[in-house]
XYZ file of C-alpha atoms in Angstrom:
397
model
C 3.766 7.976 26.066
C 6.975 8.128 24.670
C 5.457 8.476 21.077
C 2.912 11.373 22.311
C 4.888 13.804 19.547
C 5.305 10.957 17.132
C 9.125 11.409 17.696
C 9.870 7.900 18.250
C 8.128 6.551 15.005
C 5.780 9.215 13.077
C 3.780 6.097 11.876
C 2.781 4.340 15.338
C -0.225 5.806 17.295
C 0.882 8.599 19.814
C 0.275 5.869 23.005
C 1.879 2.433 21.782
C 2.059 -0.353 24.441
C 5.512 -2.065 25.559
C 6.579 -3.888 28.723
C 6.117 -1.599 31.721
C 10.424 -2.725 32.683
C 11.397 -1.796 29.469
C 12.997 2.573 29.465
C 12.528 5.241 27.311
C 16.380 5.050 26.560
C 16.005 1.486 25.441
C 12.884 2.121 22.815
C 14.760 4.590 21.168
C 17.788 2.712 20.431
C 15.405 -0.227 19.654
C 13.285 1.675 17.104
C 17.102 2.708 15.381
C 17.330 -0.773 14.628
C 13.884 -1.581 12.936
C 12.526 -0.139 9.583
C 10.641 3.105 9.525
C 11.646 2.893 13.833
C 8.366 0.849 13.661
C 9.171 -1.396 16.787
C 8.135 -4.187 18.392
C 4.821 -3.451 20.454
C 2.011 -4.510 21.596
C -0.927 -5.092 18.648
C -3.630 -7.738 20.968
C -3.637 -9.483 24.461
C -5.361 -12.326 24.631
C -7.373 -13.649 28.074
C -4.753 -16.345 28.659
C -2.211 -13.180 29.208
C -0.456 -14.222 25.922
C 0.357 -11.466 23.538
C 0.562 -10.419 19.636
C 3.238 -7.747 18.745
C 4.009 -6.461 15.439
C 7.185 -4.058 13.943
C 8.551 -3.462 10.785
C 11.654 -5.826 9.682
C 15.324 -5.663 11.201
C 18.082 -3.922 9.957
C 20.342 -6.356 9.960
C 22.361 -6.298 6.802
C 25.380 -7.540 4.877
C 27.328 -7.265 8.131
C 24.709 -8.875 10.466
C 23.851 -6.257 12.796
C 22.730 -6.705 16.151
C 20.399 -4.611 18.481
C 20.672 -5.417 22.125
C 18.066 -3.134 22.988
C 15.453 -4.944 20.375
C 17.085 -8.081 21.857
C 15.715 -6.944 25.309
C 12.704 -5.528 24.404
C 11.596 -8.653 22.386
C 12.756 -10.664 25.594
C 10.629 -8.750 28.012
C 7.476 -9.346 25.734
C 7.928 -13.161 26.293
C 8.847 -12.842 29.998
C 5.309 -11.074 30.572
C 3.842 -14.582 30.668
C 6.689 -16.631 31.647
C 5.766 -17.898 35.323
C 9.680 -17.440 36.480
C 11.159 -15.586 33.549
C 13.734 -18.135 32.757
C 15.081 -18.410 29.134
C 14.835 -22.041 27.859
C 17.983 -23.936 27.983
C 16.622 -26.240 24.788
C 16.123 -24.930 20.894
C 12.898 -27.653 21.372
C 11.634 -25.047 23.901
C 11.289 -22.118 21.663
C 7.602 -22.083 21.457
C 7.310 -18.313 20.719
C 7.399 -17.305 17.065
C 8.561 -14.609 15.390
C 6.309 -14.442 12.082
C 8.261 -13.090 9.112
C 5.372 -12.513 6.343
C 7.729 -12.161 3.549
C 8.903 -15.105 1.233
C 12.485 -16.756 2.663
C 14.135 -15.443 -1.029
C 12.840 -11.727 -0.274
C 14.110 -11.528 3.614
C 17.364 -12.696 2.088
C 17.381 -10.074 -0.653
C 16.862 -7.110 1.833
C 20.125 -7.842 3.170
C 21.560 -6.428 0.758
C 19.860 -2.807 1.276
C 21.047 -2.889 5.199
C 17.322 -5.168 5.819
C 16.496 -8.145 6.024
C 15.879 -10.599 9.264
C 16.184 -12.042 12.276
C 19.230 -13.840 13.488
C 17.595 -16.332 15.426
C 21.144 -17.040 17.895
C 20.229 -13.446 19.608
C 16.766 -14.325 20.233
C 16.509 -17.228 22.110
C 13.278 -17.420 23.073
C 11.785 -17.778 20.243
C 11.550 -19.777 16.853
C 10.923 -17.968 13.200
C 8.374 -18.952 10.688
C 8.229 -17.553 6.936
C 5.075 -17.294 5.348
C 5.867 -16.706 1.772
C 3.220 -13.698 1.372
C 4.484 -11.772 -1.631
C 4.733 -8.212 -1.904
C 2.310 -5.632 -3.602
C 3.698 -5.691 -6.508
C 2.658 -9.506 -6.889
C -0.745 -8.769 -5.670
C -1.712 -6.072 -7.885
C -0.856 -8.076 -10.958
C -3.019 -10.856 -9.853
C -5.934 -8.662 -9.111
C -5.698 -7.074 -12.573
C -5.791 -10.344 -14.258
C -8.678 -11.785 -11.778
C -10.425 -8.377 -12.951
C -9.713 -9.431 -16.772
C -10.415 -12.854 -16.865
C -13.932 -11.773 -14.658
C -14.780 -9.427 -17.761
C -13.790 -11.533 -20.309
C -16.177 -14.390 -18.692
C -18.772 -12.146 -18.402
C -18.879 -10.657 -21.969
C -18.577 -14.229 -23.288
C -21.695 -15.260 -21.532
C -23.370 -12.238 -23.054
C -22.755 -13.111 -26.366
C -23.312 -16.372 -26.376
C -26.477 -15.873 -24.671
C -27.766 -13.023 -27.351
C -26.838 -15.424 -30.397
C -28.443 -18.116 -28.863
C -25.376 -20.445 -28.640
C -24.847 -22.825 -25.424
C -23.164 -20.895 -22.380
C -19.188 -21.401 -22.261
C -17.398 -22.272 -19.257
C -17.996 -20.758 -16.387
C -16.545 -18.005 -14.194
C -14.840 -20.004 -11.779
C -12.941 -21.721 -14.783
C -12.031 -18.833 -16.509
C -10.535 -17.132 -13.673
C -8.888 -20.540 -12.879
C -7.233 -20.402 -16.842
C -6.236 -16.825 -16.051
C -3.389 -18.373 -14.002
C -4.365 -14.971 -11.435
C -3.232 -16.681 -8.386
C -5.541 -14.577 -6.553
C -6.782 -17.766 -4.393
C -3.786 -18.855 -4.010
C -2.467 -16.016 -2.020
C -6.124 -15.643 -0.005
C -4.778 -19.127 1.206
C -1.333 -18.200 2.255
C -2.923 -15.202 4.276
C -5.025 -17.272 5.909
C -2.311 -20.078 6.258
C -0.282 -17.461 8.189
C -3.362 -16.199 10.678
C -4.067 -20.173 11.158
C -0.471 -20.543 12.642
C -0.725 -17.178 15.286
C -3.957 -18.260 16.134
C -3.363 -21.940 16.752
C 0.209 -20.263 18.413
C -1.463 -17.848 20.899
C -3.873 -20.367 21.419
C -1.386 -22.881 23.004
C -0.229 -19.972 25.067
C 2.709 -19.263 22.945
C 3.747 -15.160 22.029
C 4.092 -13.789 18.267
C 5.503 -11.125 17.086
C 4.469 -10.436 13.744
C 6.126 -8.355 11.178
C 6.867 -8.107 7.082
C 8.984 -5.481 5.100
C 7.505 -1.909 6.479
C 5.110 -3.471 9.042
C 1.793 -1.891 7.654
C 0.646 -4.097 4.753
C 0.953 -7.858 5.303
C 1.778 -7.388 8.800
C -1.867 -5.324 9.396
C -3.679 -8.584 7.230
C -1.995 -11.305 9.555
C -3.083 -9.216 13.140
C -5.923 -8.467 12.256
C -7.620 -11.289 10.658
C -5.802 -13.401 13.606
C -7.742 -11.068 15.947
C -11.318 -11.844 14.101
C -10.560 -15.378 14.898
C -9.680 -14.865 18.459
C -12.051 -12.286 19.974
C -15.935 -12.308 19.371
C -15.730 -8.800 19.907
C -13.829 -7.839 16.849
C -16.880 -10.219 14.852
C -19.467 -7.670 15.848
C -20.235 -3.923 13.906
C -18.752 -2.250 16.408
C -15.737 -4.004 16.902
C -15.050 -4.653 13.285
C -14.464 -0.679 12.795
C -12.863 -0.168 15.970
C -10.329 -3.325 14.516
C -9.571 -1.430 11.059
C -9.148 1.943 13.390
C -6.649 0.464 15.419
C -4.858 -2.142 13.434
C -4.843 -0.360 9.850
C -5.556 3.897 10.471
C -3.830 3.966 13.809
C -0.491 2.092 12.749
C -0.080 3.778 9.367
C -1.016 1.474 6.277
C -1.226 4.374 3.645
C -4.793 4.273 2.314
C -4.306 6.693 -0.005
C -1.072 5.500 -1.274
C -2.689 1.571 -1.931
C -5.570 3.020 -3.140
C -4.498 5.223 -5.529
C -6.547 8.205 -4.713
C -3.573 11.110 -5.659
C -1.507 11.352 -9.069
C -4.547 11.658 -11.364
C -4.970 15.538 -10.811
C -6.458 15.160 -14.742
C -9.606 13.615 -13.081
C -9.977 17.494 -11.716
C -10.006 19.420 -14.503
C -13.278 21.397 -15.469
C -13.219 22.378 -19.568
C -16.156 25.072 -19.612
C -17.981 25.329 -22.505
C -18.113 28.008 -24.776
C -14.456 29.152 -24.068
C -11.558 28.526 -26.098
C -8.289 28.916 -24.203
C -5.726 30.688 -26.206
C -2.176 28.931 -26.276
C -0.099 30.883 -24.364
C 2.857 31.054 -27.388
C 0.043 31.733 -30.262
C 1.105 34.471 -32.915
C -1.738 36.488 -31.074
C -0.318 36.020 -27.635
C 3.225 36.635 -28.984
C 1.766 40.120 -30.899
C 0.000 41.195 -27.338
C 3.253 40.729 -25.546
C 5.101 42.690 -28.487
C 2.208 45.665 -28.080
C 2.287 45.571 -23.984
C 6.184 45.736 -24.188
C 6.137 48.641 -26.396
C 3.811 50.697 -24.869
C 5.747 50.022 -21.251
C 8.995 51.145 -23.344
C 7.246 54.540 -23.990
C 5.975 54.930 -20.412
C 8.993 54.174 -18.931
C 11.610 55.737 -21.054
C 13.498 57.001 -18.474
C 14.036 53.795 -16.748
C 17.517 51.906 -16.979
C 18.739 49.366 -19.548
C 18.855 46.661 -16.836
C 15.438 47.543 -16.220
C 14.213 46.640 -19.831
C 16.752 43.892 -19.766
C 14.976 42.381 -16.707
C 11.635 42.535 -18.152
C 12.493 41.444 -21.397
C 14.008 38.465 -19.509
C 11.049 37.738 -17.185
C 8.601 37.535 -20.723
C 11.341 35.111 -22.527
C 11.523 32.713 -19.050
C 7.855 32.872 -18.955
C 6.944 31.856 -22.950
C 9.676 28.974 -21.883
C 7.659 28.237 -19.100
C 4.754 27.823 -20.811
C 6.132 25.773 -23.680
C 7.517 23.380 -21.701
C 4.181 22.997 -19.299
C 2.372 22.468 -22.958
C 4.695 20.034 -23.651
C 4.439 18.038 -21.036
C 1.210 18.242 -20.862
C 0.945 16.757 -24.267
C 3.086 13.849 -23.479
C 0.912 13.307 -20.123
C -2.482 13.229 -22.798
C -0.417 10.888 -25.202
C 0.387 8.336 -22.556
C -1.267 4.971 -23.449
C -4.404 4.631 -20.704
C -7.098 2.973 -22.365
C -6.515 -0.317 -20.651
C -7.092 1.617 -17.052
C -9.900 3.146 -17.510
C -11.231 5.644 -14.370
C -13.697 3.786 -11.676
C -15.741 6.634 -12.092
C -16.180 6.158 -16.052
C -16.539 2.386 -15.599
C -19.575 2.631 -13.769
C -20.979 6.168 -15.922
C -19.561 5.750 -19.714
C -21.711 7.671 -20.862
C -20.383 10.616 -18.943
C -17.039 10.620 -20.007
C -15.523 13.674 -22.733
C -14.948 11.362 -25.514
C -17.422 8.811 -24.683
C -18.322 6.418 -27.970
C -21.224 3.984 -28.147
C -20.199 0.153 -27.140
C -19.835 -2.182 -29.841
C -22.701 -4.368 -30.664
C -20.895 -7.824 -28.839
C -21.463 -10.080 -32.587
C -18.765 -7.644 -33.949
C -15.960 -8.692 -31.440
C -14.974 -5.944 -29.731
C -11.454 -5.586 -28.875
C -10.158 -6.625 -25.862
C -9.182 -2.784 -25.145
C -13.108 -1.952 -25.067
C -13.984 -4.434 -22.269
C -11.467 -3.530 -20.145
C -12.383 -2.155 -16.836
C -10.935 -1.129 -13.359
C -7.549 -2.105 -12.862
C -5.012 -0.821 -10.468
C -1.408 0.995 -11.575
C -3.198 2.996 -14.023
C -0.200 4.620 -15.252
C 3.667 4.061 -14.927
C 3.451 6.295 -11.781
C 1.200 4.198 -9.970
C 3.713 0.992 -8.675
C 2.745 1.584 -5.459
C -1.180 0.822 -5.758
C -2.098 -2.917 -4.282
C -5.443 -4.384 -2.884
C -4.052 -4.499 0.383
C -6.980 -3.643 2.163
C -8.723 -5.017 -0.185
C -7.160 -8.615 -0.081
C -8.082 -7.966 4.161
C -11.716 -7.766 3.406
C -11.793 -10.824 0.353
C -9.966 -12.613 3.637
C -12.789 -11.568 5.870
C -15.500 -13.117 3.316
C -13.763 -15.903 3.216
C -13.702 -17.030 6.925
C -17.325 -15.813 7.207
């Protein structure tokens, strides 16, 4: 209950699960020495009394930290099992694996920003296993293009079926040509949650973690726990898995998903009402008429008293100009290849809504484009995480 106040780490679940040996004292140095103070803890148990764990990745750096207190706590998760509690003496006896999602090049690379991983010499229980998943960034890009080559194939088909020519290629090849890679990292997912489950399996513990510990890590133990547990297989358990495994230990929905930043897909323009800009001639002769009739009411006031006022009008007409300017830059950004969800699946109720090309024309490429994520420059941190989870899902049913 040390995390009751989410003081230890504000993105773990207020009751997190460690060994019972392990103090208070020695969690909170531990959690210094991971990312985001996500440490190791406990994530599944399975009925052979071997366990899952999962963290964020070690801070180990340029200068190779070290942790002793991660060193012990990662220690006392194998010993739960071990009959005596004896470290092997043999490197051939480290069955326990620590799972490091990431590609080998990208561990390396964190170094450099005080990350990175494991040095395996200070954990000798255990053995490490890259997995090669690539980041967000990697999978949003494929998605997009999956999404493209998907509408492409589909408004080929369409046209060749209204002019009456023989059907192209199909789907499958088309999104094969689109070089999306999409399948390709499905299989490297499910790679990774073949070699925990085959691991726990044999009785052997994993700890499981990637950069921040709530994207690929949350894929890999949960998908490893759909394999293990009929329970997790069933309605109930499947939502009680995404509760625990994805809302509980912080994998930001709305962040992936995109759901903030477009506060443009808000905005209500009534009818019948033409907004006058704010530094119009007409605005600017109001101002002129309100500010002389407040002169003659309040002769006797002070010059610093005009001053101020006079000063408050010429900050606010800068004010304004600049929010109209910006503005103007936000509605001259370049969006038409991410269109809105919303739109995709309701043209017609969109402001500026125009008719769809007849398909024998060739529309351009801009038209057919539909849903893709990073709809703007201030999106890079939108990815089908979940997403990729549940296409994962599919695939092992």
């Amino acid at each position: 209950e040390i995390n009751r106040e989410f003081q230890l780490c504000a993105t773990y679940p207020p009751v997190v699960a460690v060994p019972a040996r392990i103090s208070d004292t020695t969690l909170t140095y531990a959690a210094r020495y991971r990312s985001k103070a996500r440490l190791p803890v406990l994530s599944y148990l399975h009925v052979n009394g071997v366990s899952m764990t999962r963290s964020s990745q070690p801070m180990v750096g340029l200068k190779q930290a070290r942790s002793v207190q991660d060193e012990k706590l990662v220690e006392a998760i194998v010993a739960t099992s071990e009959p005596t509690g004896m470290v092997p003496r043999f490197r051939n006896e480290r069955n326990n694996i620590i799972i490091d999602a990431r590609p080998t090049t990208n561990a390396v690379v964190n170094h450099a920003i005080g990350a990175g991983s494991e040095n395996m010499d200070h954990y000798r229980q255990c053995r490490k296993v890259y997995l090669g998943i690539d980041n967000i960034h990697v999978m949003r890009d494929a998605l997009n293009r999956l999404a493209d080559a998907a509408v492409d194939a589909a408004d080929v088909s369409a046209t060749a079926s209204d002019l009456g020519h023989a059907e192209p290629a199909g789907m499958m090849a088309r999104i094969q040509s689109s070089r999306s890679s999409w399948l390709n990292h499905l299989q490297n997912i499910l790679v990774g949650v073949k070699t925990i489950v085959e691991a726990i399996d044999a009785g052997h513990h994993v700890l499981v973690h990637c950069s921040d510990g709530w994207d690929r890590t949350a894929q890999l133990t949960s998908l490893a726990q759909l394999c293990l547990d009929p329970y997790y297989r069933t309605i109930d358990g499947f939502a009680v898995l995404v509760e625990k495994e994805w809302v509980s230990f912080g994998h930001q929905f709305t962040l992936r998903n995109g759901h903030l930043g477009h506060p443009d897909r808000f905005t209500v323009i009534r009818a019948g009402r033409k907004r006058v800009p704010e530094h119009s001639e007409e605005t600017e002769d109001i101002d002129c008429e309100d500010v002389e009739t407040e002169s003659a009411e309040d002769g006797a006031q002070s010059g610093s008293s005009i001053f101020g006022r006079f000063a408050t009008r010429a900050f606010r007409g800068v004010q304004s100009r600049i929010s109209s300017a910006i503005q103007t830059a936000s509605d001259n950004l370049d969006d038409i290849d991410y269109a809105d969800p919303f739109f995709s699946e309701y043209p017609e109720l969109q402001p500026d809504y125009v008719r769809p090309v007849d398909p024998s024309t060739g529309a351009s490429a801009q038209q057919k484009r539909g849903f893709r994520l990073g709809r703007t420059k201030h999106d890079r941190e939108t990815s089908p995480v979940f997403q990729q989870f549940l296409d994962c899902v599919y695939q092992l049913w």
